[in-house]
Amino acid sequence: TDRRYKYVLRLEERTPDGGWQPVTTTEREPYDGVIPTAFWDEGITVVEYSELSPPVPDFPAAPDRYRLTLQMYDGETLAKLPVTRGGEGELVVLWGD
């Protein structure tokens, strides 16, 4: 691909009405753009370590209260990419409810 993609990694807390509210978010280009996604081969697995802050005292002890989500998007057009395990949707839950 010749596109440069970015991701949003978000820790969310369940609200009293059952929705989700962001607690902390990291948004950036993988590897801070040092190895742009434009040079990645299709089908490769990429591992990146990211930090979310501030720390949450009872995370990860409360998977029913928190969830970790991932979204990816085109850095130029801002169009969201499909990232769910089934290939449909714009969000994948990596951990939690």
C-alpha positions as a Python dict, from the first residue, in 0.01 Angstrom:
ca = {
    (1, 'T'): (0, 0, 0),
    (2, 'D'): (113, 356, -55),
    (3, 'R'): (-96, 487, 234),
    (4, 'R'): (26, 592, 577),
    (5, 'Y'): (-204, 462, 845),
    (6, 'K'): (-243, 563, 1209),
    (7, 'Y'): (-404, 395, 1504),
    (8, 'V'): (-602, 487, 1814),
    (9, 'L'): (-552, 269, 2121),
    (10, 'R'): (-808, 357, 2386),
    (11, 'L'): (-883, 240, 2739),
    (12, 'E'): (-1254, 288, 2802),
    (13, 'E'): (-1462, 263, 3120),
    (14, 'R'): (-1821, 142, 3127),
    (15, 'T'): (-2069, 418, 3212),
    (16, 'P'): (-2374, 363, 3437),
    (17, 'D'): (-2600, 358, 3129),
    (18, 'G'): (-2394, 73, 2972),
    (19, 'G'): (-2203, 288, 2722),
    (20, 'W'): (-1828, 345, 2710),
    (21, 'Q'): (-1626, 654, 2802),
    (22, 'P'): (-1256, 704, 2716),
    (23, 'V'): (-1019, 703, 3015),
    (24, 'T'): (-696, 744, 2821),
    (25, 'T'): (-595, 735, 2454),
    (26, 'T'): (-283, 694, 2243),
    (27, 'E'): (-306, 804, 1879),
    (28, 'R'): (-13, 784, 1640),
    (29, 'E'): (149, 630, 1335),
    (30, 'P'): (303, 288, 1410),
    (31, 'Y'): (665, 318, 1517),
    (32, 'D'): (617, 697, 1511),
    (33, 'G'): (646, 683, 1131),
    (34, 'V'): (1004, 549, 1131),
    (35, 'I'): (885, 248, 929),
    (36, 'P'): (584, 392, 741),
    (37, 'T'): (292, 162, 668),
    (38, 'A'): (338, 257, 302),
    (39, 'F'): (633, 12, 300),
    (40, 'W'): (461, -277, 477),
    (41, 'D'): (374, -594, 288),
    (42, 'E'): (14, -714, 294),
    (43, 'G'): (-59, -982, 550),
    (44, 'I'): (236, -919, 780),
    (45, 'T'): (198, -914, 1158),
    (46, 'V'): (328, -602, 1327),
    (47, 'V'): (394, -581, 1700),
    (48, 'E'): (413, -240, 1863),
    (49, 'Y'): (436, -152, 2230),
    (50, 'S'): (236, 148, 2346),
    (51, 'E'): (178, 306, 2683),
    (52, 'L'): (-145, 449, 2810),
    (53, 'S'): (-139, 697, 3094),
    (54, 'P'): (-240, 784, 3353),
    (55, 'P'): (-247, 436, 3507),
    (56, 'V'): (-584, 314, 3631),
    (57, 'P'): (-567, 161, 3983),
    (58, 'D'): (-789, -146, 3928),
    (59, 'F'): (-697, -213, 3564),
    (60, 'P'): (-665, -496, 3452),
    (61, 'A'): (-843, -646, 3754),
    (62, 'A'): (-1183, -527, 3631),
    (63, 'P'): (-1250, -657, 3276),
    (64, 'D'): (-1623, -597, 3325),
    (65, 'R'): (-1555, -229, 3397),
    (66, 'Y'): (-1284, -151, 3138),
    (67, 'R'): (-1202, -245, 2781),
    (68, 'L'): (-907, -180, 2551),
    (69, 'T'): (-998, -95, 2191),
    (70, 'L'): (-809, -38, 1867),
    (71, 'Q'): (-906, 162, 1559),
    (72, 'M'): (-696, 227, 1249),
    (73, 'Y'): (-742, 501, 992),
    (74, 'D'): (-585, 656, 684),
    (75, 'G'): (-362, 940, 804),
    (76, 'E'): (-446, 1154, 501),
    (77, 'T'): (-817, 1097, 442),
    (78, 'L'): (-906, 998, 802),
    (79, 'A'): (-1113, 708, 662),
    (80, 'K'): (-1144, 428, 917),
    (81, 'L'): (-1012, 83, 825),
    (82, 'P'): (-1176, -252, 904),
    (83, 'V'): (-996, -400, 1204),
    (84, 'T'): (-1236, -645, 1369),
    (85, 'R'): (-1141, -1009, 1382),
    (86, 'G'): (-1414, -1088, 1129),
    (87, 'G'): (-1300, -814, 891),
    (88, 'E'): (-1608, -599, 937),
    (89, 'G'): (-1637, -286, 1148),
    (90, 'E'): (-1410, -6, 1258),
    (91, 'L'): (-1322, -116, 1611),
    (92, 'V'): (-1175, -426, 1772),
    (93, 'V'): (-1192, -495, 2144),
    (94, 'L'): (-850, -624, 2246),
    (95, 'W'): (-933, -681, 2612),
    (96, 'G'): (-1236, -659, 2838),
    (97, 'D'): (-1609, -680, 2798),
}
